[in-house]
């Protein structure tokens, strides 16, 4: 069996290596348009920032190492320009010599990845404008920012690459402006959670421009000028990071089924509409496990798993790719942001019923040095099925989100979160892990033990028929409180019940929600029939997202 693979990196290289481990007799040939076949493209921003010092560390495999260990032939600087399904051959152009030739295949794997989206903006092809998708892109950026004249960079786009590059350019002591055309950075998050990251970006010295699309990039004698809404900036370099699109032109030209973005339709075995052609990685249209709908998820984790499964099927096994739930993580200066499952924006768009809670537990016990709070948002169905989670914090973020991702993929509920047995020792967690706490809060909401209100409900609160009750200490209250609220510390509540009106709704809040819940349970049992709500996330959340 002769297997030709178009593209290396995550999807193509993992397919080839796994296939060799399963089939020693297969002839395996990789065509790679660039000069590197297997490298950590996710680490490119960190080399630019100096975190990964040696460029050689980015290389996972070379053509020589793949041949020496796996007898996989790799032809770099070789672009596949066409696929002939009738003759089962591909047309190749040698980018060094210009020679064109054809190569036959028994089975073909398309793993060309994705290309950077170039927005239809005047000036995007100026020499000062760049993207980051390859090692050569990285080298070009390094050359530009190493020049003494390079002082200011405008990053266009607030997704993964935009955030990572903004941080790493700041590591190089450059002035950085990040322009995002929508109202928030980091699209996997909901707006209020993304607002926490925006605060961290500003604290890291990045100037943010949100909600104003870039209008044009104009050349100047020294650098260029970026016009964005009613603002403009002079800069030495512009990085376009507005997203990626699948490189599906080979599939289109050969008549394979594709979606509107040229993502290639595949079945659970990762076969395309041609049974002798597979597609893996950023180019493959896959299924979201929670909605059942087709989606594109250009991340290295799914690409590697797809490569493994495609290789198994090439070797005659029967393996299925189960789909994705969208787990991802990003470092933003001193904070980590991670999420999994569906966010609130998607739940609303899909008209999926949901509930939510916010919480701020410490990543480990407070008495152990270095304790810091997490900010978590848990989404779940009215029946208790876990739908999604977003989390921000200094440490322990991805650990909690990974656990919740596993529960989602197993179809688990908030009660499963509450009952999970997780590792505990003071340096690492609490006896009641933040994941358990999330389950506790969600259970309390679903069981009617803790009716809640959210930050966005405050504006619509009827001040005539409701009372805001702050149950923090007087010292905390004096440092900042919601306008119009009354302060009765939770420990004094039982003795001061007469100060609380019995004919109005009571909206309780504390710093993070715990004391509010305790006060709520006191009042709900002392004032049966009265509507008593706890403000989910407490005053701290309001501060983080800029409500107060």
PDB file of C-alpha atoms in Angstrom, residues 222-401:
ATOM      1  CA  UNK A 222       9.006  55.146   8.103  1.00  0.00           C
ATOM      2  CA  UNK A 223       6.575  52.250   8.749  1.00  0.00           C
ATOM      3  CA  UNK A 224       2.847  52.594   8.237  1.00  0.00           C
ATOM      4  CA  UNK A 225      -0.341  54.071   9.676  1.00  0.00           C
ATOM      5  CA  UNK A 226      -3.320  51.992  10.796  1.00  0.00           C
ATOM      6  CA  UNK A 227      -6.800  53.535  10.616  1.00  0.00           C
ATOM      7  CA  UNK A 228      -9.211  51.874  13.019  1.00  0.00           C
ATOM      8  CA  UNK A 229     -12.672  53.361  13.490  1.00  0.00           C
ATOM      9  CA  UNK A 230     -12.090  56.956  14.616  1.00  0.00           C
ATOM     10  CA  UNK A 231      -8.545  56.158  15.777  1.00  0.00           C
ATOM     11  CA  UNK A 232      -5.234  55.933  13.968  1.00  0.00           C
ATOM     12  CA  UNK A 233      -1.760  54.806  14.969  1.00  0.00           C
ATOM     13  CA  UNK A 234       1.660  55.062  13.425  1.00  0.00           C
ATOM     14  CA  UNK A 235       3.603  51.814  13.765  1.00  0.00           C
ATOM     15  CA  UNK A 236       6.589  49.876  12.477  1.00  0.00           C
ATOM     16  CA  UNK A 237       4.884  46.510  12.031  1.00  0.00           C
ATOM     17  CA  UNK A 238       1.324  45.165  11.687  1.00  0.00           C
ATOM     18  CA  UNK A 239       0.431  41.583  12.595  1.00  0.00           C
ATOM     19  CA  UNK A 240      -2.776  40.210  11.075  1.00  0.00           C
ATOM     20  CA  UNK A 241      -4.354  37.668  13.425  1.00  0.00           C
ATOM     21  CA  UNK A 242      -8.032  37.768  12.492  1.00  0.00           C
ATOM     22  CA  UNK A 243      -8.432  34.007  12.096  1.00  0.00           C
ATOM     23  CA  UNK A 244      -7.731  31.153   9.702  1.00  0.00           C
ATOM     24  CA  UNK A 245      -9.549  29.389   6.898  1.00  0.00           C
ATOM     25  CA  UNK A 246      -9.007  25.794   5.703  1.00  0.00           C
ATOM     26  CA  UNK A 247      -6.743  25.310   2.705  1.00  0.00           C
ATOM     27  CA  UNK A 248      -9.340  23.311   0.846  1.00  0.00           C
ATOM     28  CA  UNK A 249      -8.602  24.289  -2.748  1.00  0.00           C
ATOM     29  CA  UNK A 250      -7.254  20.839  -3.636  1.00  0.00           C
ATOM     30  CA  UNK A 251     -10.489  19.281  -2.402  1.00  0.00           C
ATOM     31  CA  UNK A 252     -12.591  21.804  -4.334  1.00  0.00           C
ATOM     32  CA  UNK A 253     -10.655  21.371  -7.549  1.00  0.00           C
ATOM     33  CA  UNK A 254     -10.811  17.570  -7.341  1.00  0.00           C
ATOM     34  CA  UNK A 255     -14.561  17.535  -6.700  1.00  0.00           C
ATOM     35  CA  UNK A 256     -14.610  16.440  -3.058  1.00  0.00           C
ATOM     36  CA  UNK A 257     -17.487  17.584  -0.869  1.00  0.00           C
ATOM     37  CA  UNK A 258     -16.656  20.756   1.070  1.00  0.00           C
ATOM     38  CA  UNK A 259     -18.522  23.322   3.139  1.00  0.00           C
ATOM     39  CA  UNK A 260     -18.898  27.047   2.414  1.00  0.00           C
ATOM     40  CA  UNK A 261     -15.449  27.739   3.900  1.00  0.00           C
ATOM     41  CA  UNK A 262     -13.853  24.912   1.836  1.00  0.00           C
ATOM     42  CA  UNK A 263     -13.561  22.720   4.916  1.00  0.00           C
ATOM     43  CA  UNK A 264     -13.585  19.096   3.719  1.00  0.00           C
ATOM     44  CA  UNK A 265     -16.538  16.906   4.671  1.00  0.00           C
ATOM     45  CA  UNK A 266     -15.395  13.723   6.413  1.00  0.00           C
ATOM     46  CA  UNK A 267     -17.234  10.853   8.066  1.00  0.00           C
ATOM     47  CA  UNK A 268     -16.443   9.381  11.489  1.00  0.00           C
ATOM     48  CA  UNK A 269     -13.547   7.422  10.012  1.00  0.00           C
ATOM     49  CA  UNK A 270     -12.177  10.715   8.558  1.00  0.00           C
ATOM     50  CA  UNK A 271     -12.808   9.580   4.988  1.00  0.00           C
ATOM     51  CA  UNK A 272     -13.874  12.205   2.499  1.00  0.00           C
ATOM     52  CA  UNK A 273     -16.556  11.715  -0.179  1.00  0.00           C
ATOM     53  CA  UNK A 274     -13.875   9.661  -1.984  1.00  0.00           C
ATOM     54  CA  UNK A 275     -13.290   6.452   0.046  1.00  0.00           C
ATOM     55  CA  UNK A 276      -9.588   6.448  -0.912  1.00  0.00           C
ATOM     56  CA  UNK A 277      -8.982   9.968   0.396  1.00  0.00           C
ATOM     57  CA  UNK A 278      -8.839  11.010   4.057  1.00  0.00           C
ATOM     58  CA  UNK A 279      -8.664  14.520   5.541  1.00  0.00           C
ATOM     59  CA  UNK A 280      -7.319  15.480   8.966  1.00  0.00           C
ATOM     60  CA  UNK A 281      -6.468  18.595  10.934  1.00  0.00           C
ATOM     61  CA  UNK A 282      -7.499  22.183  10.310  1.00  0.00           C
ATOM     62  CA  UNK A 283      -8.860  21.391   6.856  1.00  0.00           C
ATOM     63  CA  UNK A 284     -11.373  18.780   8.045  1.00  0.00           C
ATOM     64  CA  UNK A 285     -14.969  19.611   8.915  1.00  0.00           C
ATOM     65  CA  UNK A 286     -15.789  17.668  12.072  1.00  0.00           C
ATOM     66  CA  UNK A 287     -18.745  17.168  14.417  1.00  0.00           C
ATOM     67  CA  UNK A 288     -19.349  19.013  17.656  1.00  0.00           C
ATOM     68  CA  UNK A 289     -20.229  16.369  20.220  1.00  0.00           C
ATOM     69  CA  UNK A 290     -22.728  18.536  22.091  1.00  0.00           C
ATOM     70  CA  UNK A 291     -24.728  20.087  19.251  1.00  0.00           C
ATOM     71  CA  UNK A 292     -24.251  17.321  16.695  1.00  0.00           C
ATOM     72  CA  UNK A 293     -23.510  20.006  14.124  1.00  0.00           C
ATOM     73  CA  UNK A 294     -20.529  20.283  11.805  1.00  0.00           C
ATOM     74  CA  UNK A 295     -17.775  22.636  12.887  1.00  0.00           C
ATOM     75  CA  UNK A 296     -14.166  23.647  12.279  1.00  0.00           C
ATOM     76  CA  UNK A 297     -11.695  23.601  15.173  1.00  0.00           C
ATOM     77  CA  UNK A 298      -8.132  24.525  14.105  1.00  0.00           C
ATOM     78  CA  UNK A 299      -6.309  23.245  17.188  1.00  0.00           C
ATOM     79  CA  UNK A 300      -3.336  20.892  17.490  1.00  0.00           C
ATOM     80  CA  UNK A 301      -4.958  18.463  19.941  1.00  0.00           C
ATOM     81  CA  UNK A 302      -7.833  17.394  17.673  1.00  0.00           C
ATOM     82  CA  UNK A 303      -5.488  17.316  14.664  1.00  0.00           C
ATOM     83  CA  UNK A 304      -3.164  14.858  16.371  1.00  0.00           C
ATOM     84  CA  UNK A 305      -6.029  12.610  17.434  1.00  0.00           C
ATOM     85  CA  UNK A 306      -7.465  12.688  13.923  1.00  0.00           C
ATOM     86  CA  UNK A 307      -4.097  11.662  12.512  1.00  0.00           C
ATOM     87  CA  UNK A 308      -3.991   8.685  14.845  1.00  0.00           C
ATOM     88  CA  UNK A 309      -7.500   7.575  13.887  1.00  0.00           C
ATOM     89  CA  UNK A 310      -6.983   8.079  10.148  1.00  0.00           C
ATOM     90  CA  UNK A 311      -3.821   5.967  10.358  1.00  0.00           C
ATOM     91  CA  UNK A 312      -5.702   3.176  12.110  1.00  0.00           C
ATOM     92  CA  UNK A 313      -8.294   3.125   9.335  1.00  0.00           C
ATOM     93  CA  UNK A 314      -5.625   3.204   6.656  1.00  0.00           C
ATOM     94  CA  UNK A 315      -4.154   0.124   8.331  1.00  0.00           C
ATOM     95  CA  UNK A 316      -7.489  -1.703   8.103  1.00  0.00           C
ATOM     96  CA  UNK A 317      -8.746  -1.065  11.606  1.00  0.00           C
ATOM     97  CA  UNK A 318     -12.145   0.420  12.384  1.00  0.00           C
ATOM     98  CA  UNK A 319     -11.759   3.565  14.458  1.00  0.00           C
ATOM     99  CA  UNK A 320     -14.102   6.524  14.743  1.00  0.00           C
ATOM    100  CA  UNK A 321     -13.370  10.145  15.606  1.00  0.00           C
ATOM    101  CA  UNK A 322     -15.953  11.097  18.227  1.00  0.00           C
ATOM    102  CA  UNK A 323     -15.903  14.813  17.545  1.00  0.00           C
ATOM    103  CA  UNK A 324     -14.900  17.786  19.668  1.00  0.00           C
ATOM    104  CA  UNK A 325     -16.201  19.800  22.615  1.00  0.00           C
ATOM    105  CA  UNK A 326     -13.931  22.804  22.083  1.00  0.00           C
ATOM    106  CA  UNK A 327     -11.470  22.609  24.973  1.00  0.00           C
ATOM    107  CA  UNK A 328      -8.807  25.309  24.804  1.00  0.00           C
ATOM    108  CA  UNK A 329      -6.401  27.299  26.959  1.00  0.00           C
ATOM    109  CA  UNK A 330      -4.440  30.518  26.564  1.00  0.00           C
ATOM    110  CA  UNK A 331      -1.877  32.344  28.670  1.00  0.00           C
ATOM    111  CA  UNK A 332      -2.505  36.063  29.105  1.00  0.00           C
ATOM    112  CA  UNK A 333       0.420  37.571  31.025  1.00  0.00           C
ATOM    113  CA  UNK A 334      -0.021  36.404  34.646  1.00  0.00           C
ATOM    114  CA  UNK A 335      -3.412  34.788  34.019  1.00  0.00           C
ATOM    115  CA  UNK A 336      -4.513  31.572  32.357  1.00  0.00           C
ATOM    116  CA  UNK A 337      -7.808  31.402  30.472  1.00  0.00           C
ATOM    117  CA  UNK A 338      -9.372  28.028  29.666  1.00  0.00           C
ATOM    118  CA  UNK A 339     -12.753  26.806  28.525  1.00  0.00           C
ATOM    119  CA  UNK A 340     -14.597  23.733  27.348  1.00  0.00           C
ATOM    120  CA  UNK A 341     -18.009  22.884  25.965  1.00  0.00           C
ATOM    121  CA  UNK A 342     -20.516  25.503  24.877  1.00  0.00           C
ATOM    122  CA  UNK A 343     -20.414  29.144  25.903  1.00  0.00           C
ATOM    123  CA  UNK A 344     -23.477  31.218  26.707  1.00  0.00           C
ATOM    124  CA  UNK A 345     -23.389  32.966  23.334  1.00  0.00           C
ATOM    125  CA  UNK A 346     -23.717  29.626  21.533  1.00  0.00           C
ATOM    126  CA  UNK A 347     -26.399  28.331  23.878  1.00  0.00           C
ATOM    127  CA  UNK A 348     -28.500  31.414  23.153  1.00  0.00           C
ATOM    128  CA  UNK A 349     -27.928  31.151  19.401  1.00  0.00           C
ATOM    129  CA  UNK A 350     -28.793  27.440  19.416  1.00  0.00           C
ATOM    130  CA  UNK A 351     -31.777  28.118  21.716  1.00  0.00           C
ATOM    131  CA  UNK A 352     -30.569  25.490  24.160  1.00  0.00           C
ATOM    132  CA  UNK A 353     -32.052  25.930  27.675  1.00  0.00           C
ATOM    133  CA  UNK A 354     -29.415  26.525  30.325  1.00  0.00           C
ATOM    134  CA  UNK A 355     -28.587  27.787  33.796  1.00  0.00           C
ATOM    135  CA  UNK A 356     -25.306  29.230  35.032  1.00  0.00           C
ATOM    136  CA  UNK A 357     -23.349  29.991  38.188  1.00  0.00           C
ATOM    137  CA  UNK A 358     -20.234  32.035  38.901  1.00  0.00           C
ATOM    138  CA  UNK A 359     -17.778  31.215  41.655  1.00  0.00           C
ATOM    139  CA  UNK A 360     -14.348  32.336  42.899  1.00  0.00           C
ATOM    140  CA  UNK A 361     -12.678  29.517  44.857  1.00  0.00           C
ATOM    141  CA  UNK A 362      -8.954  29.496  45.618  1.00  0.00           C
ATOM    142  CA  UNK A 363      -6.846  27.135  43.579  1.00  0.00           C
ATOM    143  CA  UNK A 364      -5.572  25.577  46.819  1.00  0.00           C
ATOM    144  CA  UNK A 365      -6.196  26.013  50.543  1.00  0.00           C
ATOM    145  CA  UNK A 366      -5.818  29.618  51.674  1.00  0.00           C
ATOM    146  CA  UNK A 367      -3.439  28.793  54.550  1.00  0.00           C
ATOM    147  CA  UNK A 368      -0.844  27.439  52.119  1.00  0.00           C
ATOM    148  CA  UNK A 369       1.336  30.230  50.664  1.00  0.00           C
ATOM    149  CA  UNK A 370       0.495  31.472  47.193  1.00  0.00           C
ATOM    150  CA  UNK A 371      -3.265  30.910  47.253  1.00  0.00           C
ATOM    151  CA  UNK A 372      -5.047  32.897  44.551  1.00  0.00           C
ATOM    152  CA  UNK A 373      -8.651  32.920  43.357  1.00  0.00           C
ATOM    153  CA  UNK A 374     -10.062  31.340  40.249  1.00  0.00           C
ATOM    154  CA  UNK A 375     -12.999  32.934  38.469  1.00  0.00           C
ATOM    155  CA  UNK A 376     -15.251  30.198  37.094  1.00  0.00           C
ATOM    156  CA  UNK A 377     -18.425  30.183  35.050  1.00  0.00           C
ATOM    157  CA  UNK A 378     -20.303  26.889  34.845  1.00  0.00           C
ATOM    158  CA  UNK A 379     -23.123  26.349  32.342  1.00  0.00           C
ATOM    159  CA  UNK A 380     -25.585  23.483  32.725  1.00  0.00           C
ATOM    160  CA  UNK A 381     -28.999  22.379  31.550  1.00  0.00           C
ATOM    161  CA  UNK A 382     -32.174  22.659  33.668  1.00  0.00           C
ATOM    162  CA  UNK A 383     -31.855  18.889  34.104  1.00  0.00           C
ATOM    163  CA  UNK A 384     -28.304  19.248  35.400  1.00  0.00           C
ATOM    164  CA  UNK A 385     -26.216  18.139  32.404  1.00  0.00           C
ATOM    165  CA  UNK A 386     -22.898  19.989  32.258  1.00  0.00           C
ATOM    166  CA  UNK A 387     -22.781  22.157  29.123  1.00  0.00           C
ATOM    167  CA  UNK A 388     -19.668  24.283  29.455  1.00  0.00           C
ATOM    168  CA  UNK A 389     -17.122  25.974  31.671  1.00  0.00           C
ATOM    169  CA  UNK A 390     -14.904  29.059  31.469  1.00  0.00           C
ATOM    170  CA  UNK A 391     -12.183  29.819  33.989  1.00  0.00           C
ATOM    171  CA  UNK A 392      -9.549  32.501  34.598  1.00  0.00           C
ATOM    172  CA  UNK A 393      -6.831  32.518  37.244  1.00  0.00           C
ATOM    173  CA  UNK A 394      -3.138  32.534  38.000  1.00  0.00           C
ATOM    174  CA  UNK A 395      -2.747  28.796  38.698  1.00  0.00           C
ATOM    175  CA  UNK A 396      -4.758  25.590  38.504  1.00  0.00           C
ATOM    176  CA  UNK A 397      -7.075  26.806  35.744  1.00  0.00           C
ATOM    177  CA  UNK A 398      -6.479  24.209  33.039  1.00  0.00           C
ATOM    178  CA  UNK A 399      -6.564  21.392  35.609  1.00  0.00           C
ATOM    179  CA  UNK A 400     -10.162  22.224  36.568  1.00  0.00           C
ATOM    180  CA  UNK A 401     -11.297  22.807  33.009  1.00  0.00           C
TER     181      UNK A 401
END
